[in-house]
PDB file of C-alpha atoms and ligand atoms in Angstrom:
ATOM      1  CA  MET C 125     -14.490 -15.439  95.364  1.00  0.00           C
ATOM      2  CA  LEU C 126     -13.714 -11.919  96.469  1.00  0.00           C
ATOM      3  CA  LYS C 127     -13.772  -9.747  93.388  1.00  0.00           C
ATOM      4  CA  GLU C 128     -11.197  -7.072  92.754  1.00  0.00           C
ATOM      5  CA  HIS C 129     -11.578  -3.498  93.922  1.00  0.00           C
ATOM      6  CA  ILE C 130     -11.670  -0.819  91.225  1.00  0.00           C
ATOM      7  CA  LEU C 131     -11.268   2.888  91.911  1.00  0.00           C
ATOM      8  CA  VAL C 132     -13.049   5.082  89.365  1.00  0.00           C
ATOM      9  CA  VAL C 133     -11.914   8.698  89.125  1.00  0.00           C
ATOM     10  CA  GLU C 134     -14.278  10.771  87.017  1.00  0.00           C
ATOM     11  CA  ASP C 135     -15.828  14.186  87.620  1.00  0.00           C
ATOM     12  CA  GLU C 136     -18.653  13.868  85.083  1.00  0.00           C
ATOM     13  CA  ASP C 137     -21.571  12.266  86.889  1.00  0.00           C
ATOM     14  CA  ASP C 138     -23.111  10.470  83.930  1.00  0.00           C
ATOM     15  CA  ILE C 139     -19.836   8.867  82.895  1.00  0.00           C
ATOM     16  CA  GLN C 140     -19.017   7.992  86.486  1.00  0.00           C
ATOM     17  CA  GLU C 141     -22.394   6.283  86.780  1.00  0.00           C
ATOM     18  CA  LEU C 142     -21.982   4.419  83.504  1.00  0.00           C
ATOM     19  CA  VAL C 143     -18.568   3.095  84.518  1.00  0.00           C
ATOM     20  CA  GLU C 144     -19.679   2.197  88.023  1.00  0.00           C
ATOM     21  CA  TYR C 145     -22.809   0.431  86.825  1.00  0.00           C
ATOM     22  CA  ASN C 146     -21.028  -1.700  84.257  1.00  0.00           C
ATOM     23  CA  LEU C 147     -18.114  -2.699  86.478  1.00  0.00           C
ATOM     24  CA  ALA C 148     -20.353  -3.429  89.453  1.00  0.00           C
ATOM     25  CA  ARG C 149     -22.530  -5.590  87.233  1.00  0.00           C
ATOM     26  CA  GLU C 150     -19.452  -7.731  86.542  1.00  0.00           C
ATOM     27  CA  GLY C 151     -19.149  -8.240  90.271  1.00  0.00           C
ATOM     28  CA  TYR C 152     -16.285  -5.822  90.933  1.00  0.00           C
ATOM     29  CA  ARG C 153     -16.206  -3.734  94.057  1.00  0.00           C
ATOM     30  CA  VAL C 154     -16.272  -0.156  92.808  1.00  0.00           C
ATOM     31  CA  THR C 155     -15.406   3.089  94.584  1.00  0.00           C
ATOM     32  CA  CYS C 156     -16.082   6.353  92.738  1.00  0.00           C
ATOM     33  CA  VAL C 157     -14.481   9.725  93.365  1.00  0.00           C
ATOM     34  CA  GLY C 158     -14.687  12.980  91.434  1.00  0.00           C
ATOM     35  CA  SER C 159     -11.293  14.585  91.972  1.00  0.00           C
ATOM     36  CA  GLY C 160      -7.594  13.833  91.882  1.00  0.00           C
ATOM     37  CA  GLU C 161      -7.154  14.649  95.565  1.00  0.00           C
ATOM     38  CA  GLU C 162      -9.799  12.150  96.619  1.00  0.00           C
ATOM     39  CA  ALA C 163      -8.370   9.594  94.215  1.00  0.00           C
ATOM     40  CA  LEU C 164      -4.956   9.773  95.875  1.00  0.00           C
ATOM     41  CA  LYS C 165      -6.490   9.550  99.335  1.00  0.00           C
ATOM     42  CA  VAL C 166      -8.507   6.431  98.488  1.00  0.00           C
ATOM     43  CA  ALA C 167      -5.689   4.830  96.506  1.00  0.00           C
ATOM     44  CA  ARG C 168      -3.266   5.169  99.417  1.00  0.00           C
ATOM     45  CA  ALA C 169      -5.724   3.992 102.019  1.00  0.00           C
ATOM     46  CA  GLN C 170      -7.177   1.020 100.161  1.00  0.00           C
ATOM     47  CA  ILE C 171      -4.679   0.098  97.398  1.00  0.00           C
ATOM     48  CA  PRO C 172      -7.243  -0.806  94.726  1.00  0.00           C
ATOM     49  CA  ASP C 173      -6.529  -3.499  92.129  1.00  0.00           C
ATOM     50  CA  LEU C 174      -7.175  -1.107  89.264  1.00  0.00           C
ATOM     51  CA  VAL C 175      -7.648   2.639  88.800  1.00  0.00           C
ATOM     52  CA  VAL C 176      -9.889   3.902  86.013  1.00  0.00           C
ATOM     53  CA  LEU C 177      -8.692   7.462  85.730  1.00  0.00           C
ATOM     54  CA  ASP C 178     -10.206  10.314  83.771  1.00  0.00           C
ATOM     55  CA  LEU C 179      -7.546  12.592  82.342  1.00  0.00           C
ATOM     56  CA  MET C 180      -9.422  15.877  82.608  1.00  0.00           C
ATOM     57  CA  LEU C 181     -10.199  16.500  86.262  1.00  0.00           C
ATOM     58  CA  PRO C 182     -10.638  19.673  88.283  1.00  0.00           C
ATOM     59  CA  GLY C 183      -7.612  20.458  90.437  1.00  0.00           C
ATOM     60  CA  ARG C 184      -4.965  17.789  90.110  1.00  0.00           C
ATOM     61  CA  ASP C 185      -5.589  16.274  86.692  1.00  0.00           C
ATOM     62  CA  GLY C 186      -5.244  12.671  85.618  1.00  0.00           C
ATOM     63  CA  LEU C 187      -1.638  13.048  84.527  1.00  0.00           C
ATOM     64  CA  GLU C 188      -0.642  14.381  87.921  1.00  0.00           C
ATOM     65  CA  VAL C 189      -2.552  11.658  89.715  1.00  0.00           C
ATOM     66  CA  CYS C 190      -0.898   9.056  87.530  1.00  0.00           C
ATOM     67  CA  LYS C 191       2.578  10.436  88.219  1.00  0.00           C
ATOM     68  CA  THR C 192       1.912  10.631  91.943  1.00  0.00           C
ATOM     69  CA  LEU C 193       0.625   7.048  92.106  1.00  0.00           C
ATOM     70  CA  ARG C 194       3.662   5.784  90.229  1.00  0.00           C
ATOM     71  CA  ALA C 195       6.060   7.691  92.458  1.00  0.00           C
ATOM     72  CA  ASP C 196       4.708   6.126  95.649  1.00  0.00           C
ATOM     73  CA  GLU C 197       5.968   2.627  96.294  1.00  0.00           C
ATOM     74  CA  ARG C 198       2.643   1.512  97.775  1.00  0.00           C
ATOM     75  CA  THR C 199       0.674   2.483  94.682  1.00  0.00           C
ATOM     76  CA  ALA C 200       3.359   2.199  91.990  1.00  0.00           C
ATOM     77  CA  ARG C 201       2.172  -1.146  90.649  1.00  0.00           C
ATOM     78  CA  ILE C 202      -1.569  -0.555  90.470  1.00  0.00           C
ATOM     79  CA  PRO C 203      -2.683  -0.810  86.828  1.00  0.00           C
ATOM     80  CA  ILE C 204      -4.128   2.447  85.502  1.00  0.00           C
ATOM     81  CA  LEU C 205      -6.666   2.669  82.693  1.00  0.00           C
ATOM     82  CA  MET C 206      -7.017   6.256  81.499  1.00  0.00           C
ATOM     83  CA  LEU C 207     -10.208   7.738  80.131  1.00  0.00           C
ATOM     84  CA  THR C 208      -9.662  10.434  77.531  1.00  0.00           C
ATOM     85  CA  ALA C 209     -11.656  12.708  75.302  1.00  0.00           C
ATOM     86  CA  LYS C 210     -10.990  12.689  71.574  1.00  0.00           C
ATOM     87  CA  SER C 211      -9.360  16.111  71.732  1.00  0.00           C
ATOM     88  CA  GLU C 212      -6.811  14.893  74.250  1.00  0.00           C
ATOM     89  CA  GLU C 213      -5.000  12.513  71.912  1.00  0.00           C
ATOM     90  CA  SER C 214      -1.612  14.067  72.569  1.00  0.00           C
ATOM     91  CA  ASP C 215      -2.212  13.727  76.291  1.00  0.00           C
ATOM     92  CA  VAL C 216      -2.594   9.993  75.823  1.00  0.00           C
ATOM     93  CA  VAL C 217       1.076   9.760  74.910  1.00  0.00           C
ATOM     94  CA  LEU C 218       1.987  11.799  77.983  1.00  0.00           C
ATOM     95  CA  GLY C 219      -0.240   9.604  80.109  1.00  0.00           C
ATOM     96  CA  LEU C 220       1.418   6.430  78.902  1.00  0.00           C
ATOM     97  CA  GLU C 221       4.797   7.979  79.563  1.00  0.00           C
ATOM     98  CA  VAL C 222       4.001   8.900  83.143  1.00  0.00           C
ATOM     99  CA  GLY C 223       2.871   5.366  83.785  1.00  0.00           C
ATOM    100  CA  ALA C 224      -0.688   4.684  82.653  1.00  0.00           C
ATOM    101  CA  ASP C 225      -1.046   1.173  81.271  1.00  0.00           C
ATOM    102  CA  ASP C 226      -3.786   1.689  78.778  1.00  0.00           C
ATOM    103  CA  TYR C 227      -6.412   4.182  77.732  1.00  0.00           C
ATOM    104  CA  LEU C 228      -9.947   4.297  76.534  1.00  0.00           C
ATOM    105  CA  ALA C 229     -11.232   7.146  74.389  1.00  0.00           C
ATOM    106  CA  LYS C 230     -14.659   8.609  75.102  1.00  0.00           C
ATOM    107  CA  PRO C 231     -17.273   7.779  74.056  1.00  0.00           C
ATOM    108  CA  PHE C 232     -16.670   4.087  74.720  1.00  0.00           C
ATOM    109  CA  SER C 233     -19.011   1.135  74.815  1.00  0.00           C
ATOM    110  CA  PRO C 234     -19.620  -0.564  78.173  1.00  0.00           C
ATOM    111  CA  ARG C 235     -18.498  -3.832  76.600  1.00  0.00           C
ATOM    112  CA  VAL C 236     -15.094  -2.400  75.649  1.00  0.00           C
ATOM    113  CA  LEU C 237     -14.718  -0.804  79.077  1.00  0.00           C
ATOM    114  CA  VAL C 238     -15.294  -4.119  80.817  1.00  0.00           C
ATOM    115  CA  ALA C 239     -12.938  -5.951  78.449  1.00  0.00           C
ATOM    116  CA  ARG C 240     -10.153  -3.416  79.025  1.00  0.00           C
ATOM    117  CA  ALA C 241     -10.647  -3.462  82.776  1.00  0.00           C
ATOM    118  CA  LYS C 242     -10.455  -7.258  82.802  1.00  0.00           C
ATOM    119  CA  ALA C 243      -7.332  -7.221  80.654  1.00  0.00           C
ATOM    120  CA  ALA C 244      -5.672  -4.652  82.930  1.00  0.00           C
ATOM    121  CA  LEU C 245      -6.498  -6.702  86.025  1.00  0.00           C
ATOM    122  CA  ARG C 246      -5.101  -9.845  84.389  1.00  0.00           C
ATOM    123  CA  ARG C 247      -1.862  -8.049  83.751  1.00  0.00           C
ATOM    124  CA  THR C 248      -1.271  -7.545  87.450  1.00  0.00           C
ATOM    125  CA  THR C 249      -0.588 -11.249  87.627  1.00  0.00           C
ATOM    126  CA  THR C 250       1.298 -11.478  84.352  1.00  0.00           C
ATOM    127  CA  ALA C 251       3.443  -8.481  85.322  1.00  0.00           C
ATOM    128  CA  VAL C 252       4.816 -10.550  88.166  1.00  0.00           C
ATOM    129  CA  ALA C 253       5.671 -13.297  85.701  1.00  0.00           C
ATOM    130  CA  GLU C 254       7.333 -10.709  83.525  1.00  0.00           C
ATOM    131  CA  LYS C 255      10.544 -11.018  85.476  1.00  0.00           C
ATOM    132  CA  GLY C 256      11.073 -14.159  83.439  1.00  0.00           C
ATOM    133  CA  ALA C 257      11.663 -12.008  80.381  1.00  0.00           C
ATOM    134  CA  GLY C 258      14.032 -14.663  79.084  1.00  0.00           C
ATOM    135  CA  GLN C 259      11.303 -17.252  78.839  1.00  0.00           C
ATOM    136  CA  THR C 260       9.880 -18.625  75.615  1.00  0.00           C
ATOM    137  CA  LEU C 261       6.681 -16.839  74.780  1.00  0.00           C
ATOM    138  CA  LYS C 262       3.750 -17.925  72.645  1.00  0.00           C
ATOM    139  CA  VAL C 263       1.240 -15.351  71.427  1.00  0.00           C
ATOM    140  CA  HIS C 264      -1.291 -16.361  68.822  1.00  0.00           C
ATOM    141  CA  GLU C 265       0.789 -18.466  66.394  1.00  0.00           C
ATOM    142  CA  ILE C 266       4.059 -16.728  67.185  1.00  0.00           C
ATOM    143  CA  VAL C 267       6.701 -18.396  69.320  1.00  0.00           C
ATOM    144  CA  ILE C 268       9.463 -16.133  70.623  1.00  0.00           C
ATOM    145  CA  GLU C 269      12.635 -17.479  72.190  1.00  0.00           C
ATOM    146  CA  PRO C 270      14.443 -14.509  73.726  1.00  0.00           C
ATOM    147  CA  GLY C 271      17.595 -16.414  74.600  1.00  0.00           C
ATOM    148  CA  ARG C 272      18.219 -17.361  71.001  1.00  0.00           C
ATOM    149  CA  HIS C 273      16.624 -14.263  69.464  1.00  0.00           C
ATOM    150  CA  ALA C 274      14.558 -16.755  67.487  1.00  0.00           C
ATOM    151  CA  VAL C 275      11.005 -16.392  66.240  1.00  0.00           C
ATOM    152  CA  ARG C 276       8.828 -19.049  64.658  1.00  0.00           C
ATOM    153  CA  ILE C 277       5.401 -18.740  63.139  1.00  0.00           C
ATOM    154  CA  GLU C 278       3.377 -21.930  62.913  1.00  0.00           C
ATOM    155  CA  GLY C 279       6.664 -23.746  63.339  1.00  0.00           C
ATOM    156  CA  GLU C 280       8.520 -21.886  60.575  1.00  0.00           C
ATOM    157  CA  PRO C 281      11.519 -19.770  61.624  1.00  0.00           C
ATOM    158  CA  ILE C 282      11.393 -16.169  60.486  1.00  0.00           C
ATOM    159  CA  ASP C 283      14.308 -13.872  60.008  1.00  0.00           C
ATOM    160  CA  LEU C 284      14.173 -10.611  61.983  1.00  0.00           C
ATOM    161  CA  THR C 285      16.722  -7.880  62.519  1.00  0.00           C
ATOM    162  CA  LEU C 286      17.763  -7.366  66.122  1.00  0.00           C
ATOM    163  CA  THR C 287      15.698  -4.180  66.352  1.00  0.00           C
ATOM    164  CA  GLU C 288      12.620  -5.866  64.901  1.00  0.00           C
ATOM    165  CA  PHE C 289      13.094  -8.703  67.331  1.00  0.00           C
ATOM    166  CA  ARG C 290      13.302  -6.358  70.291  1.00  0.00           C
ATOM    167  CA  ILE C 291      10.197  -4.461  69.265  1.00  0.00           C
ATOM    168  CA  LEU C 292       8.241  -7.675  68.779  1.00  0.00           C
ATOM    169  CA  HIS C 293       9.398  -9.084  72.106  1.00  0.00           C
ATOM    170  CA  LEU C 294       8.508  -5.854  73.900  1.00  0.00           C
ATOM    171  CA  LEU C 295       4.994  -5.647  72.466  1.00  0.00           C
ATOM    172  CA  ALA C 296       4.165  -9.359  72.524  1.00  0.00           C
ATOM    173  CA  ARG C 297       5.165  -9.638  76.166  1.00  0.00           C
ATOM    174  CA  ARG C 298       2.286  -7.404  77.091  1.00  0.00           C
ATOM    175  CA  PRO C 299      -0.548  -8.130  74.670  1.00  0.00           C
ATOM    176  CA  GLY C 300      -3.228  -5.475  74.713  1.00  0.00           C
ATOM    177  CA  TRP C 301      -0.986  -2.735  76.114  1.00  0.00           C
ATOM    178  CA  VAL C 302      -0.427   0.434  74.174  1.00  0.00           C
ATOM    179  CA  HIS C 303       3.189   1.482  73.769  1.00  0.00           C
ATOM    180  CA  SER C 304       4.107   4.980  72.642  1.00  0.00           C
ATOM    181  CA  ARG C 305       6.898   5.380  70.110  1.00  0.00           C
ATOM    182  CA  ASP C 306       9.102   6.863  72.809  1.00  0.00           C
ATOM    183  CA  GLN C 307       8.507   3.891  75.069  1.00  0.00           C
ATOM    184  CA  ILE C 308       9.536   1.611  72.240  1.00  0.00           C
ATOM    185  CA  ILE C 309      12.653   3.692  71.600  1.00  0.00           C
ATOM    186  CA  GLU C 310      13.478   3.641  75.295  1.00  0.00           C
ATOM    187  CA  ALA C 311      13.142  -0.137  75.413  1.00  0.00           C
ATOM    188  CA  ILE C 312      15.255  -0.915  72.367  1.00  0.00           C
ATOM    189  CA  ARG C 313      17.950   1.661  72.979  1.00  0.00           C
ATOM    190  CA  GLY C 314      21.515   0.504  73.119  1.00  0.00           C
ATOM    191  CA  GLU C 315      21.720  -0.132  69.413  1.00  0.00           C
ATOM    192  CA  ASP C 316      24.692   1.432  67.703  1.00  0.00           C
ATOM    193  CA  TYR C 317      22.508   3.710  65.639  1.00  0.00           C
ATOM    194  CA  PRO C 318      19.944   6.231  66.824  1.00  0.00           C
ATOM    195  CA  VAL C 319      16.264   5.244  66.718  1.00  0.00           C
ATOM    196  CA  THR C 320      13.790   8.002  65.925  1.00  0.00           C
ATOM    197  CA  PRO C 321       9.996   7.899  66.187  1.00  0.00           C
ATOM    198  CA  ARG C 322       9.876   7.758  62.400  1.00  0.00           C
ATOM    199  CA  SER C 323      12.233   4.793  62.262  1.00  0.00           C
ATOM    200  CA  VAL C 324      10.039   2.958  64.782  1.00  0.00           C
ATOM    201  CA  ASP C 325       7.256   3.209  62.192  1.00  0.00           C
ATOM    202  CA  VAL C 326       9.567   1.769  59.558  1.00  0.00           C
ATOM    203  CA  HIS C 327      10.646  -1.123  61.789  1.00  0.00           C
ATOM    204  CA  ILE C 328       7.025  -1.869  62.620  1.00  0.00           C
ATOM    205  CA  ALA C 329       6.055  -1.876  58.954  1.00  0.00           C
ATOM    206  CA  GLY C 330       8.883  -4.318  58.202  1.00  0.00           C
ATOM    207  CA  LEU C 331       7.988  -6.457  61.159  1.00  0.00           C
ATOM    208  CA  ARG C 332       4.327  -6.595  60.199  1.00  0.00           C
ATOM    209  CA  LYS C 333       5.270  -7.799  56.733  1.00  0.00           C
ATOM    210  CA  LYS C 334       7.579 -10.508  58.051  1.00  0.00           C
ATOM    211  CA  LEU C 335       4.943 -11.723  60.486  1.00  0.00           C
ATOM    212  CA  GLY C 336       2.695 -12.606  57.547  1.00  0.00           C
ATOM    213  CA  SER C 337      -0.641 -13.950  58.738  1.00  0.00           C
ATOM    214  CA  GLN C 338       0.183 -12.831  62.278  1.00  0.00           C
ATOM    215  CA  GLY C 339       1.004  -9.257  61.260  1.00  0.00           C
ATOM    216  CA  LYS C 340      -2.614  -8.236  61.773  1.00  0.00           C
ATOM    217  CA  TYR C 341      -2.153  -8.431  65.545  1.00  0.00           C
ATOM    218  CA  LEU C 342       0.376  -5.622  65.446  1.00  0.00           C
ATOM    219  CA  THR C 343      -1.913  -2.628  65.298  1.00  0.00           C
ATOM    220  CA  THR C 344      -1.345   1.095  65.052  1.00  0.00           C
ATOM    221  CA  VAL C 345      -2.972   3.217  67.732  1.00  0.00           C
ATOM    222  CA  ARG C 346      -3.379   6.417  65.811  1.00  0.00           C
ATOM    223  CA  GLY C 347      -1.614   9.420  67.296  1.00  0.00           C
ATOM    224  CA  VAL C 348      -0.228   7.281  70.099  1.00  0.00           C
ATOM    225  CA  GLY C 349       1.847   4.277  69.121  1.00  0.00           C
ATOM    226  CA  TYR C 350       1.418   0.531  68.801  1.00  0.00           C
ATOM    227  CA  ARG C 351      -0.298  -2.367  70.412  1.00  0.00           C
ATOM    228  CA  PHE C 352      -0.002  -6.130  70.086  1.00  0.00           C
ATOM    229  CA  GLU C 353      -3.587  -7.369  70.157  1.00  0.00           C
ATOM    230  CA  GLU C 354      -4.661 -10.022  72.616  1.00  0.00           C
TER     231      GLU C 354
HETATM  232 CA1   CA B  91     -13.464  14.899  83.160  1.00  0.00          CA
END
């Protein structure tokens, strides 16, 4: 089987090597570049299946590259996994908002890198299925029926507010993806009261409680937002 093509954008040689080595070992075809300009050139010419993108790059940085890829119809749907340094936590939120799908904070273990890359590649196929947003969804022991706004856990119906339901549906539809608070607000807007980042935290806390044994899958990504674990 022809393995997927991954474009790695990283200017630090040792990290570039580490990423390349571990992805290539999994059988992926890997192309490495060290700048944003080169990344855009390769991405447009070859349309990789995944871009692993360092945030801090000389010249056009990761955020700019991300924005540019998303703005171009040919590259708009390529999953992007950002690499960030600890000090760039606030940039993670920006990155997610300009279209990155996930991020990995340095230093990371090769095992986690490979797992995240695999998950991001899987999502390319599930994203296509996402059009069926009205479909019944089962994640872990949670069954979500969007049409009826109904949720059951191990067969038992649970009672959620409309906002809690929308948050759960949003996150559970894309297990493993990080969502910033603003992305959550954007997705659940249209309520007759304003949603603030703080109130997202409150809804999540309530939701986690109501999910009982399944609440553990709803995790906080510190300084960034929330993720429904795979
Ligand atoms: Ca860098």
